[in-house]
Coordinates of C-alpha atoms in Angstrom, one line a residue:
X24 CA 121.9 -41.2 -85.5
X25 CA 120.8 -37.7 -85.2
X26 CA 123.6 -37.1 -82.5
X27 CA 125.8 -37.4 -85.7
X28 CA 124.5 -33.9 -87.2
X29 CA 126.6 -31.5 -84.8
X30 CA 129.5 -33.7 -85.1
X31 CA 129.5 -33.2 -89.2
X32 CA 128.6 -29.8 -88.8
X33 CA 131.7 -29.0 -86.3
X34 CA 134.3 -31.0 -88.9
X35 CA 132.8 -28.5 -91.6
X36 CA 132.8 -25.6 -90.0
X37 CA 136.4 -25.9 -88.3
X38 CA 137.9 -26.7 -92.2
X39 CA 136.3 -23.3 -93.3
X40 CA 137.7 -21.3 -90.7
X41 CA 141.0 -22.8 -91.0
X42 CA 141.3 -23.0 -94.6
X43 CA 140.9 -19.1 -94.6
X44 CA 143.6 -18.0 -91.4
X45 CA 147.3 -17.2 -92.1
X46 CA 150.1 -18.9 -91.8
X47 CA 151.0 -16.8 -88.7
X48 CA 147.5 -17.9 -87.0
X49 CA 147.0 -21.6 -87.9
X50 CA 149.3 -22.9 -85.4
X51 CA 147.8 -21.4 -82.8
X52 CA 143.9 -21.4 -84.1
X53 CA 144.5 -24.9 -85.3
X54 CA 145.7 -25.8 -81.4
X55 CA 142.6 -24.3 -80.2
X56 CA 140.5 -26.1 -82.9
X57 CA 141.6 -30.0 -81.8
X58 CA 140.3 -28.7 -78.2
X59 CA 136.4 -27.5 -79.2
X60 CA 136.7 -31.3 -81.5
X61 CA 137.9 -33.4 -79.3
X62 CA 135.2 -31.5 -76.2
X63 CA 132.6 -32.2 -79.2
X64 CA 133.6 -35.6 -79.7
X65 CA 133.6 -36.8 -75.7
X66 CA 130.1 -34.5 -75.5
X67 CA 128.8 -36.5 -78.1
X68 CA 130.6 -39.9 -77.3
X69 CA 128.8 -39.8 -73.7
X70 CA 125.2 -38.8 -74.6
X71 CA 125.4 -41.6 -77.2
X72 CA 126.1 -43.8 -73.9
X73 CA 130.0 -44.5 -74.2
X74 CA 131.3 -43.4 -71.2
X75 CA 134.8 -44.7 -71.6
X76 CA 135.0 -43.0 -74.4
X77 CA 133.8 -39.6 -72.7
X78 CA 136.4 -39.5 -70.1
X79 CA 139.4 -40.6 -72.2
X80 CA 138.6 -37.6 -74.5
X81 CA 138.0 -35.6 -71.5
X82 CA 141.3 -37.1 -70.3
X83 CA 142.8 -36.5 -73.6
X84 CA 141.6 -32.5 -73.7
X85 CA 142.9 -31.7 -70.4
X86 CA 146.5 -32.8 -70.9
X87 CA 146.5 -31.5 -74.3
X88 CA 146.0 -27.9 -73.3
X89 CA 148.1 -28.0 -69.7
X90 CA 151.3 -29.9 -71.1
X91 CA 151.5 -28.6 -75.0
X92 CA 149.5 -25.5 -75.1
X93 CA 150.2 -23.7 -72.2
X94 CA 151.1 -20.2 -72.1
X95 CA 155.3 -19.8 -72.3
X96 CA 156.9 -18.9 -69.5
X97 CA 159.7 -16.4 -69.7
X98 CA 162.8 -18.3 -70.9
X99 CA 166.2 -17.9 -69.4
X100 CA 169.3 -16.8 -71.5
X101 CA 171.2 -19.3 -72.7
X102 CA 174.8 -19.7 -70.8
X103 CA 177.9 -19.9 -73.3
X104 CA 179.5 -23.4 -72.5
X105 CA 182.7 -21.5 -71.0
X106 CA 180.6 -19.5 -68.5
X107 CA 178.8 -22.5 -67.6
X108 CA 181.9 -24.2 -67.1
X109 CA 182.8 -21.7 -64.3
X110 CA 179.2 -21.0 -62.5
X111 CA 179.5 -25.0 -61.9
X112 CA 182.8 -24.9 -60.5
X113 CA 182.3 -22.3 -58.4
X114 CA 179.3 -23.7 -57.1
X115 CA 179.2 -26.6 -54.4
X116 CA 179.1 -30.2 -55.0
X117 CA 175.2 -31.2 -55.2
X118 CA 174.8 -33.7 -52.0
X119 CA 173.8 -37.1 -53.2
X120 CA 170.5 -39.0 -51.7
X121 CA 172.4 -42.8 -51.9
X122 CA 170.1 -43.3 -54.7
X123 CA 167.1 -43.8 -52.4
X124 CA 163.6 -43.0 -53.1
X125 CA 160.4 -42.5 -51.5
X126 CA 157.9 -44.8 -51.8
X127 CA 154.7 -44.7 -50.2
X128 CA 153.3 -47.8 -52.2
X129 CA 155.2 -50.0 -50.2
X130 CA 153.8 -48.6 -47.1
X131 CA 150.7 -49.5 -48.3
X132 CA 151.0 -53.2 -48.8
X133 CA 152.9 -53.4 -45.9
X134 CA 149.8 -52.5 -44.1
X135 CA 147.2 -55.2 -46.5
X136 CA 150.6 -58.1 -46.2
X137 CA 150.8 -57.2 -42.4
X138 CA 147.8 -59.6 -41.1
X139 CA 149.4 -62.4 -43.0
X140 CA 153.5 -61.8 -42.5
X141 CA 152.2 -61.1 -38.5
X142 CA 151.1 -64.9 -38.7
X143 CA 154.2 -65.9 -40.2
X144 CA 156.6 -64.1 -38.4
X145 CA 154.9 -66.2 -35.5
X146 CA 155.3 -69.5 -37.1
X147 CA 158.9 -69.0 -37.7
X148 CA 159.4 -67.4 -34.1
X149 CA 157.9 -71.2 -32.6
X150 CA 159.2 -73.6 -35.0
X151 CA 162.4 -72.4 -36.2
X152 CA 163.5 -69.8 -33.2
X153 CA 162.6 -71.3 -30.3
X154 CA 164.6 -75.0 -31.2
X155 CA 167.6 -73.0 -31.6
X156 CA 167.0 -71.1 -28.4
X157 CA 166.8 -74.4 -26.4
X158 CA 169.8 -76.2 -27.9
X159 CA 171.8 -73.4 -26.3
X160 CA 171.8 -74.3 -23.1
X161 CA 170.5 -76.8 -20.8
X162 CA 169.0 -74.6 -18.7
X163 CA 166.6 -73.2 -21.7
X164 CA 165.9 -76.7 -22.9
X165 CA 161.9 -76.2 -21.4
X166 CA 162.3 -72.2 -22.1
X167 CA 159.2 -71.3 -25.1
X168 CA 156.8 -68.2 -27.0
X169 CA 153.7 -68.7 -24.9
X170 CA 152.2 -66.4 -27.1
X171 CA 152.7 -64.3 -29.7
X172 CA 150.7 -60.9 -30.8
X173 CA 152.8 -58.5 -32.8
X174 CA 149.9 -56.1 -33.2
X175 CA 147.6 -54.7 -35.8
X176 CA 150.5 -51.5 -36.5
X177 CA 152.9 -52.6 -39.8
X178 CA 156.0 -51.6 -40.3
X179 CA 156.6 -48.6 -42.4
X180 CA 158.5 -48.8 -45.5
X181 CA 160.1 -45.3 -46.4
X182 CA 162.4 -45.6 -49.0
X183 CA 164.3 -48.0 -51.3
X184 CA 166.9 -48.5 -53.9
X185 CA 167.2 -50.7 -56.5
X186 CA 170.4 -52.2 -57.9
X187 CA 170.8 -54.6 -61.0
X188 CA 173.9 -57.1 -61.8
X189 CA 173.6 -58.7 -65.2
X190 CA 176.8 -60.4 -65.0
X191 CA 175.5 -62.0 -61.4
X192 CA 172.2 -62.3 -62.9
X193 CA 170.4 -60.4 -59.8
X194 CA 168.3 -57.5 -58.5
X195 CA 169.3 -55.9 -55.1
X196 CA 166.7 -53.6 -53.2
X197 CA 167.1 -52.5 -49.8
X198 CA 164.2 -51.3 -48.1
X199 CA 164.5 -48.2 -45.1
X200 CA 162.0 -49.9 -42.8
X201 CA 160.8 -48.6 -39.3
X202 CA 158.7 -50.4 -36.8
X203 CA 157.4 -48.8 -33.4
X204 CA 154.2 -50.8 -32.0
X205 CA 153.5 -52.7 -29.3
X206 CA 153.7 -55.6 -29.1
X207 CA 152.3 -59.1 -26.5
X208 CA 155.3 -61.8 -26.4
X209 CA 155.3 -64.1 -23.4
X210 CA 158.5 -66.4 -23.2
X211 CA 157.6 -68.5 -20.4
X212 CA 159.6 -71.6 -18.6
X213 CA 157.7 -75.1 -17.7
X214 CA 154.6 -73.3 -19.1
X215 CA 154.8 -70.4 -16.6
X216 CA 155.2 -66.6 -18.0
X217 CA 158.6 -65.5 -16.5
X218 CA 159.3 -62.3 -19.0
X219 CA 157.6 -60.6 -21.3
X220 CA 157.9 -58.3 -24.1
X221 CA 155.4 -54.9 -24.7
X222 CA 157.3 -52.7 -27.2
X223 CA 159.4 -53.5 -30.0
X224 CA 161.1 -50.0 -31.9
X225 CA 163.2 -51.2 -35.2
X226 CA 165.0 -48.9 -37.5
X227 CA 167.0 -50.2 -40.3
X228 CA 167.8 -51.2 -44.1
X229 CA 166.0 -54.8 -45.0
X230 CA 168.1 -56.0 -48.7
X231 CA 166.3 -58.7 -50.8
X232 CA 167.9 -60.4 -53.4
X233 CA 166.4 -61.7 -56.3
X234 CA 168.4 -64.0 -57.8
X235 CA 169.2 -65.6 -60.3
X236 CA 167.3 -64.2 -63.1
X237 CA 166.4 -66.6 -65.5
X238 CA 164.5 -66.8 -68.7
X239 CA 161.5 -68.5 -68.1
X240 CA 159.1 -68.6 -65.5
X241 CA 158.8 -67.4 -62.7
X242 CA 161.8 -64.9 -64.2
X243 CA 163.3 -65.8 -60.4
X244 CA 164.8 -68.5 -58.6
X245 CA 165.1 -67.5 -55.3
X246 CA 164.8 -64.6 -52.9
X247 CA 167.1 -63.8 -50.1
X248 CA 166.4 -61.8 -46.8
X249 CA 168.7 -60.2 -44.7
X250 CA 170.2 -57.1 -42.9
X251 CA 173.2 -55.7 -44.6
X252 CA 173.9 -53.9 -41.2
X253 CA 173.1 -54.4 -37.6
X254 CA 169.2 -52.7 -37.6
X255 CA 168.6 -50.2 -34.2
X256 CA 166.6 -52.1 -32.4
X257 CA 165.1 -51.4 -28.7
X258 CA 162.4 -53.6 -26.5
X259 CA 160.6 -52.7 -23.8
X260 CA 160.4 -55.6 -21.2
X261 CA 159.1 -57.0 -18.0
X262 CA 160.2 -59.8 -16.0
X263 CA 163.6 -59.7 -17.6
X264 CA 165.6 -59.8 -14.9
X265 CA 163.8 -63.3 -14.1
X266 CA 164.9 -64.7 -17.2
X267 CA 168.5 -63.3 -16.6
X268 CA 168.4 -65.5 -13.1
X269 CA 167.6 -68.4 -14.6
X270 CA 171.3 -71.0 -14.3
X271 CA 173.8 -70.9 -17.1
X272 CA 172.5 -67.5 -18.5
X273 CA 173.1 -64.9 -15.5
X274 CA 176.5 -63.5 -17.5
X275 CA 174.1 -62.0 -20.1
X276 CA 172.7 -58.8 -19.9
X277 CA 169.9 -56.6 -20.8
X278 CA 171.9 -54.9 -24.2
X279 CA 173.3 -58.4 -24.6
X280 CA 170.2 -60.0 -25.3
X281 CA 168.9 -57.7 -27.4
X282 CA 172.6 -57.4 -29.9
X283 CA 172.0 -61.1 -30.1
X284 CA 168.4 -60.7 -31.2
X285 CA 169.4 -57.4 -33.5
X286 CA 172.1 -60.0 -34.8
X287 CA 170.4 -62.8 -35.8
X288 CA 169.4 -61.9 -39.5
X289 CA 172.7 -59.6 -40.1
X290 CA 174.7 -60.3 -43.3
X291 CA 176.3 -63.4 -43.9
X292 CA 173.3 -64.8 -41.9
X293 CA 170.5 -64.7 -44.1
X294 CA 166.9 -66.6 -45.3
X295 CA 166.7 -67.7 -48.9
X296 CA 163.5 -69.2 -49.9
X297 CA 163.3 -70.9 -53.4
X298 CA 160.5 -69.8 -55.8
X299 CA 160.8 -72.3 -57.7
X300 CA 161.0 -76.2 -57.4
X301 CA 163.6 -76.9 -59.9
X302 CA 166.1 -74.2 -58.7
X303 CA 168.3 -75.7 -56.5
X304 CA 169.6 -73.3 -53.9
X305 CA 173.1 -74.1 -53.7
X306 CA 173.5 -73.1 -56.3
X307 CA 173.3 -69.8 -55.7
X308 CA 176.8 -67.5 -56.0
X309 CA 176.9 -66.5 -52.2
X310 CA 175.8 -69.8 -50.6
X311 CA 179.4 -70.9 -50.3
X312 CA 182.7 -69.0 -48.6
X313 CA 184.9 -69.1 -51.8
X314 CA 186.6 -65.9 -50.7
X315 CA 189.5 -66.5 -48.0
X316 CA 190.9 -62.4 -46.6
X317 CA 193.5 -62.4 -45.0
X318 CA 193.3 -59.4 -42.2
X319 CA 196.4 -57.8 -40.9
X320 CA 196.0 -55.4 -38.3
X321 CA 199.6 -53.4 -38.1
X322 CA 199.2 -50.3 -36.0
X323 CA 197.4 -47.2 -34.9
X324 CA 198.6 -43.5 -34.4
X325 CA 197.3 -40.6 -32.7
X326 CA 195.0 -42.1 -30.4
X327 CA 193.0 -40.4 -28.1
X328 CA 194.2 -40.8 -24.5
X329 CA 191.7 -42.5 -22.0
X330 CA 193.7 -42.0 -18.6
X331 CA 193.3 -38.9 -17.2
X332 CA 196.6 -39.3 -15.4
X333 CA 198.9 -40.7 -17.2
X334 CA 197.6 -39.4 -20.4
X335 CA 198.2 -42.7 -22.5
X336 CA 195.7 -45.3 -23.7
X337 CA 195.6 -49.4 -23.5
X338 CA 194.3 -50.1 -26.5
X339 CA 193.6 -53.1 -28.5
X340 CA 191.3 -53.6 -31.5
X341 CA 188.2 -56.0 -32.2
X342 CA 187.4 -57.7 -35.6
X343 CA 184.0 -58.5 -37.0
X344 CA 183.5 -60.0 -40.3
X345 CA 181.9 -62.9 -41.9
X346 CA 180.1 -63.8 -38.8
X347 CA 183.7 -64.0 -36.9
X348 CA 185.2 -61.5 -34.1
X349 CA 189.0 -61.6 -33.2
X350 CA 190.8 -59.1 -30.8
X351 CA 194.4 -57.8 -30.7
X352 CA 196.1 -57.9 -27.9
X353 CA 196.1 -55.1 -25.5
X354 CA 199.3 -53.1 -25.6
X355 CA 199.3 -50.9 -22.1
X356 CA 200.1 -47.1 -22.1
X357 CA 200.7 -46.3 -25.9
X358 CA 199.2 -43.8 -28.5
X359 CA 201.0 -45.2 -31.0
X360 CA 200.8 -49.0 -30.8
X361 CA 201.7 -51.8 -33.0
X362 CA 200.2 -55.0 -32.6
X363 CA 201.2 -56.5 -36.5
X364 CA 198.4 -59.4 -35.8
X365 CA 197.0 -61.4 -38.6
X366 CA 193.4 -63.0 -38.7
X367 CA 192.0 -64.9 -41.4
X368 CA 187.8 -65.4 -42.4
X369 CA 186.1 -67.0 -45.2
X370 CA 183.7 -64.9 -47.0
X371 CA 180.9 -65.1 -49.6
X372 CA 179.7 -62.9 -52.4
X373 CA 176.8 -62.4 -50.3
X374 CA 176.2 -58.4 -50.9
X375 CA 176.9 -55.7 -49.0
X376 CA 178.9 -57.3 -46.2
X377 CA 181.7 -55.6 -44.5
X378 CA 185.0 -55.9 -42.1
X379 CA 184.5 -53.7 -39.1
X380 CA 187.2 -52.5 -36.6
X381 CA 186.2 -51.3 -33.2
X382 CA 189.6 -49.8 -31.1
X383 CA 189.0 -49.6 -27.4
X384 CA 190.7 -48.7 -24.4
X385 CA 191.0 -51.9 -22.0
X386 CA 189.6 -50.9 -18.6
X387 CA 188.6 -53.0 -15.6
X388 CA 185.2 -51.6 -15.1
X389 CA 184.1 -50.9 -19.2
X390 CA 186.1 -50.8 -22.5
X391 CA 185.6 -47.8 -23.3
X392 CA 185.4 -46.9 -27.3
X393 CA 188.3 -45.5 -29.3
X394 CA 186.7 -45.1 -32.5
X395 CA 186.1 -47.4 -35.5
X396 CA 186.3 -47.6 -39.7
X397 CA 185.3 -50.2 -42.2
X398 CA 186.3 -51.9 -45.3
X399 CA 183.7 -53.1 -48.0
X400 CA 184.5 -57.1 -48.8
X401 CA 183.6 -56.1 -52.0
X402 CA 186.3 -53.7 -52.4
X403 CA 189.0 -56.4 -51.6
X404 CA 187.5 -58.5 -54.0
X405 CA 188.0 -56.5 -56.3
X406 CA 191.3 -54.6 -55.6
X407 CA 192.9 -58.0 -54.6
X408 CA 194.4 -55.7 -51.7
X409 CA 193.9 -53.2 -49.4
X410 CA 197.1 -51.5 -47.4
X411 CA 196.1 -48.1 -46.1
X412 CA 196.0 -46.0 -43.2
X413 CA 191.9 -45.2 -42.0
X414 CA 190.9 -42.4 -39.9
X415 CA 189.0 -43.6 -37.4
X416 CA 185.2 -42.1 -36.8
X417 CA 183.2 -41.1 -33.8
X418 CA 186.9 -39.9 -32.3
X419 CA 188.5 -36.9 -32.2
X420 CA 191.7 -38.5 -33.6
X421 CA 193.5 -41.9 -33.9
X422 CA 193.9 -43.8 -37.4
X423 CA 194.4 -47.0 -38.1
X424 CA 197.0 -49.3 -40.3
X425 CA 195.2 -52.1 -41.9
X426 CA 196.4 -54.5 -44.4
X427 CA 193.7 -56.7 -46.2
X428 CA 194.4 -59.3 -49.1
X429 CA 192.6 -61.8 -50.8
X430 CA 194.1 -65.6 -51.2
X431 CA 194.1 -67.7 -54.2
X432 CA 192.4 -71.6 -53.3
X433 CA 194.6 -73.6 -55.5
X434 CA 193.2 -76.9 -56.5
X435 CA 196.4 -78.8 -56.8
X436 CA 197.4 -80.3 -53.6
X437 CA 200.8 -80.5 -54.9
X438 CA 201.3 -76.7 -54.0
X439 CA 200.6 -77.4 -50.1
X440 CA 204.1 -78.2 -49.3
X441 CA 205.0 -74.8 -51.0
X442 CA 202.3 -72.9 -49.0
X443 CA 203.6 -74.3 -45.8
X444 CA 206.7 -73.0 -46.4
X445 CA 205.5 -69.3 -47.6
X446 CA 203.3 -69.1 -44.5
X447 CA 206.4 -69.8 -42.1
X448 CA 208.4 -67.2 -43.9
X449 CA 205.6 -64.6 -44.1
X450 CA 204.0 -65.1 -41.0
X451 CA 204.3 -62.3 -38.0
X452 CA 206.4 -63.0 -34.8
X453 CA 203.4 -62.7 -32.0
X454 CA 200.6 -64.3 -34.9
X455 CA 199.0 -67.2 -34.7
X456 CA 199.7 -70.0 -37.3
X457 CA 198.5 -69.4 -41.0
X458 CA 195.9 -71.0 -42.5
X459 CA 197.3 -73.1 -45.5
X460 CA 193.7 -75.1 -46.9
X461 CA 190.1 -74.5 -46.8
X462 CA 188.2 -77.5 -46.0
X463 CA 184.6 -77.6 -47.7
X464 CA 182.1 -80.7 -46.0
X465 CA 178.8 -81.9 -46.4
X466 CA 177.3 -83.8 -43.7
X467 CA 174.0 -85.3 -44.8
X468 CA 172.7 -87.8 -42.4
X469 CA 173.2 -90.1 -39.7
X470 CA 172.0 -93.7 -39.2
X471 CA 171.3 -96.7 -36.9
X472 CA 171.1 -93.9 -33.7
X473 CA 169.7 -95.1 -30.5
X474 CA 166.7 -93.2 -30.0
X475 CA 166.3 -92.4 -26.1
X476 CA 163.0 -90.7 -25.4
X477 CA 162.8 -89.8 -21.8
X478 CA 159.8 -90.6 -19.6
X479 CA 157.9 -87.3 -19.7
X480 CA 158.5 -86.7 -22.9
X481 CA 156.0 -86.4 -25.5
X482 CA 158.1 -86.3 -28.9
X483 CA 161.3 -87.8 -29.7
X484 CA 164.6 -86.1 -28.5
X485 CA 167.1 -84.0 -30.9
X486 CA 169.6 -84.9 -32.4
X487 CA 173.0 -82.7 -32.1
X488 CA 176.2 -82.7 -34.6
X489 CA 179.4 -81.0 -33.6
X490 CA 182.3 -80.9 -35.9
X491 CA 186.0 -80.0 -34.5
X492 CA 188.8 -79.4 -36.4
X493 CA 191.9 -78.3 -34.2
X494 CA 190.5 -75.1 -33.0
X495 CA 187.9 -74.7 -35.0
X496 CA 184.2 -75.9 -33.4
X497 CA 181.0 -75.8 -36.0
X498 CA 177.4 -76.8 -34.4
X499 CA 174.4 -77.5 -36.4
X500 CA 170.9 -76.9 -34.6
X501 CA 169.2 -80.4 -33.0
X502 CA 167.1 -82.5 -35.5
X503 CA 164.6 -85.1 -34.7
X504 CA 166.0 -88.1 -34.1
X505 CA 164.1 -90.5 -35.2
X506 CA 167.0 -93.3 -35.7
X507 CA 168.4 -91.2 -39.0
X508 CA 168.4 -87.7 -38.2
X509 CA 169.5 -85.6 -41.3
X510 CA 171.1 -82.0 -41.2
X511 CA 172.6 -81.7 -44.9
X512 CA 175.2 -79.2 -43.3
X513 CA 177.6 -77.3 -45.7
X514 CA 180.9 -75.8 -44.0
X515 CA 183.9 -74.1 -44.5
X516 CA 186.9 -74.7 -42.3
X517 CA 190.1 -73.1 -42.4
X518 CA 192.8 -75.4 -42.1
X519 CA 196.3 -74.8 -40.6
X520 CA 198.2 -77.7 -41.5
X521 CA 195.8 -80.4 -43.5
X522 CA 198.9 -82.8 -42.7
X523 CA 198.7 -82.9 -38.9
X524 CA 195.0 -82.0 -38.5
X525 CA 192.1 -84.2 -38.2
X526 CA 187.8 -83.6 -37.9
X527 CA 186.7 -85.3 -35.4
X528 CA 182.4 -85.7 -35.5
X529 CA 179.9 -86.0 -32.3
X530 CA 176.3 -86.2 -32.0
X531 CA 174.3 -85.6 -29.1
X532 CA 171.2 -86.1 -27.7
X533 CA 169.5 -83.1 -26.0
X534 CA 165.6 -83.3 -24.8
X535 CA 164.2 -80.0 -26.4
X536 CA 160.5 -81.3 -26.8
X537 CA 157.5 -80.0 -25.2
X538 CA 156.6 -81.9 -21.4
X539 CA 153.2 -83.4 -20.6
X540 CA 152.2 -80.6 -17.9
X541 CA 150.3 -83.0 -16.0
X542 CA 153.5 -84.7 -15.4
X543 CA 155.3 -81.7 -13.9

């Protein structure tokens, strides 16, 4: 108890001292006093063994004297509001960051998540990739990852945002990722390495969605995963061109391969995995196309001429949107064309996703690029409509007319006859037909299916389900047949004329399993 002495002593002494200063003094003296008490009290605090307690004073003493007590720097004038008013409009507009910040954190569980997401990304490459890959062609039907090694380097996570919707009960963040590492993965054909690939570089904005928000635990439902825009992606390979010979895929090219792989997880494709068991995750606000746009390209002006010699252009203008492209036709030697051409997509409030329109000059060798602009789905939804002129970027000059509505899905189906009629009266001379329904299906499961396995087969063959309606084709990835394959496929089909129009169903058998290779 002794170590208590200098600690009562202190207390005493410090009331003496200030019980005898001025006013003028105290504040200042009386600052300076809590600093000598509380360095007593953590002196005393850690010979008595309570170390905690030593370092929180410590802790305590340094902030103390840097943050409050600190000499005062030399204070600017104050600025009368009306001068104020006129330094800021003279001055220039501050440059917004898009609300993104650094965050090194992230970067650092990247690189203790890496061994693990490494192994996953793997998994899903084999099991999930490499199906789809197969159904696609015939020729690719024995095509598979020999092996995969993405490396010991993660990716880099150097900045994100965060957005909140309380009426969507959600949390946005999008995540500026970069990845350069190489990389070991062997695609090989009848278990024989034919290409391989030894450098992937990656360079874009990752988006998860946490949604819905909910009030009991775990807080989320589900989490979605996705690229609101096509990432910059680049792979070094070798033994491409072997892969390129193989039947059925020589039209593809090297960048062709690799905007299909850049592709694959852009916005409206996504992954949404569900955190809990009870959420169900259709039920989810963008798991459906609810939102029909109608897209009506009208004209261009100023273009930028392409022909050296006759100074003019052939231009004609590409659509993406909702997973969809269209194309205008080409009108030959004109600046100025007008193509008045109407295209129609389903979208869903899936965030962030947009209509893009690429003009290019039609040539026989390579389209060359005319510029482009976008519109923000989200903006349509919200305006209802969109009819502007948009000055097209990476181009000298050229803009282009574009009208973009959103359409009301009636429920009554005694309105069709009256939407037939509208769409003949509204609808362009050179357009195709207007849709007039939306078709939503479900198909869960099939039954009582032969199942064919062939002789060197190890596992059973896939199942395929194609669904037609008039020009419309939708293919859902092989399942195991096993006599009652199920694909519990939701789609969305635009309907011209539900009276004259029919779905017509077919499944198919297609040998995607892995051969015997003592067979071969």
């Amino acid at each position: 108890m002794l170590y208590l002495i200098p600690i009562i002593f202190s207390i005493f002494l410090f009331s003496i001292v200030f019980s005898t200063m001025s006013d003028q003094t105290r504040s200042t003296s009386f600052s300076f006093s809590k600093c000598i008490l509380f360095l007593l009290w953590g002196y005393f605090g850690g010979y008595s063994g309570l170390r905690f307690f030593y370092v929180a004073v410590g802790l305590g003493v340094w902030y103390w004297y840097k943050y409050k007590y600190r000499k005062p720097t030399a204070q600017v004038p104050v600025m009368k509001t009306e001068e104020k008013a006129k330094q800021q409009a003279k001055a220039p507009p501050k440059v917004q960051d898009d609300q993104f910040e650094n965050v090194r954190c992230l970067t650092v569980m990247m690189e203790n998540m890496w061994p693990y997401l490494r192994k996953y990304v793997a998994k899903f490459l084999k099991e999930k990739i490499q199906p789809k890959l197969r159904s696609r062609n015939k020729y690719l039907k024995h095509c598979s990852f020999m092996e995969i090694d993405l490396g010991t380097k993660p990716p880099e996570v150097n900045r994100m945002r965060v957005e909140s919707d309380v009426e969507k009960k959600q949390i946005i963040m999008d995540l500026q990722i970069s990845y350069n590492a190489p990389v070991k993965v062997i695609i090989g054909l009848y278990e024989h390495a034919i290409a391989r690939v030894n450098t992937i570089k990656l360079e874009g904005t990752f988006r998860i969605v946490l949604a819905p928000l909910m009030g009991n635990v775990p807080i989320v439902g589900a989490m979605t995963f996705y690229f609101p825009q096509r990432p910059d992606l680049h792979l070094e390979w070798t033994g491409l061109t072997s892969l390129l010979n193989i039947s059925g895929v020589q039209s593809l090219t090297q960048k062709k391969v690799v905007d299909k792989i850049a592709n694959f997880l852009v916005s409206p494709k996504h992954i949404t995995k569900r955190i809990t068991s009870k959420f169900d995750i259709m039920e989810l606000r963008f798991k459906e196309r609810k939102n029909a746009l109608r897209i009506n390209v009208l004209e261009a002006r100023n273009l930028v001429a392409k022909d050296f010699i006759t100074k003019k252009s052939d231009p004609f203008v590409v659509v993406h949107g909702g997973g969809k492209t269209f194309k205008t036709r080409v009108i030959s030697k004109n600046l100025n064309p007008q193509w008045n051409q109407t295209f129609e997509i389903l979208f869903s409030e899936l965030p962030g996703q947009e209509i893009t329109f690429e003009v290019f000059d039609r040539d026989e060798a390579r389209d060359d690029p005319m510029g482009s602009c976008k519109i923000a789905v989200s903006q349509v939804l919200e305006r209802k409509s969109i009819n502007k002129w948009f000055r097209l970027e990476n181009v000298q000059s050229g803009d282009l007319h574009i009208k973009v509505e959103t359409l009301q899905l009636l429920s009554d189906p005694a309105q069709l006859n009256k939407v037939l009629k509208l769409n003949k009266e509204i609808q362009p001379p050179k357009s195709e037909e207007l849709s007039s329904a939306v078709l939503y299906a479900v198909i869960q499961k099939a039954r009582s299916l032969p199942v064919i396995r062939p002789k060197k087969s190890l596992l059973n063959p896939l199942a395929k389900l194609q669904v037609t309606v008039g020009e419309t084709v939708k293919k859902s990835g092989g399942k195991k047949n096993n006599g009652e394959p199920e694909w519990k496929k939701r789609m969305q089909i635009l309907i011209k004329n539900p009276l004259g129009e029919k779905m017509k169903l077919k499944v198919s058998r297609n040998v995607l399993s892995l051969l015997d290779p003592s067979l071969l």
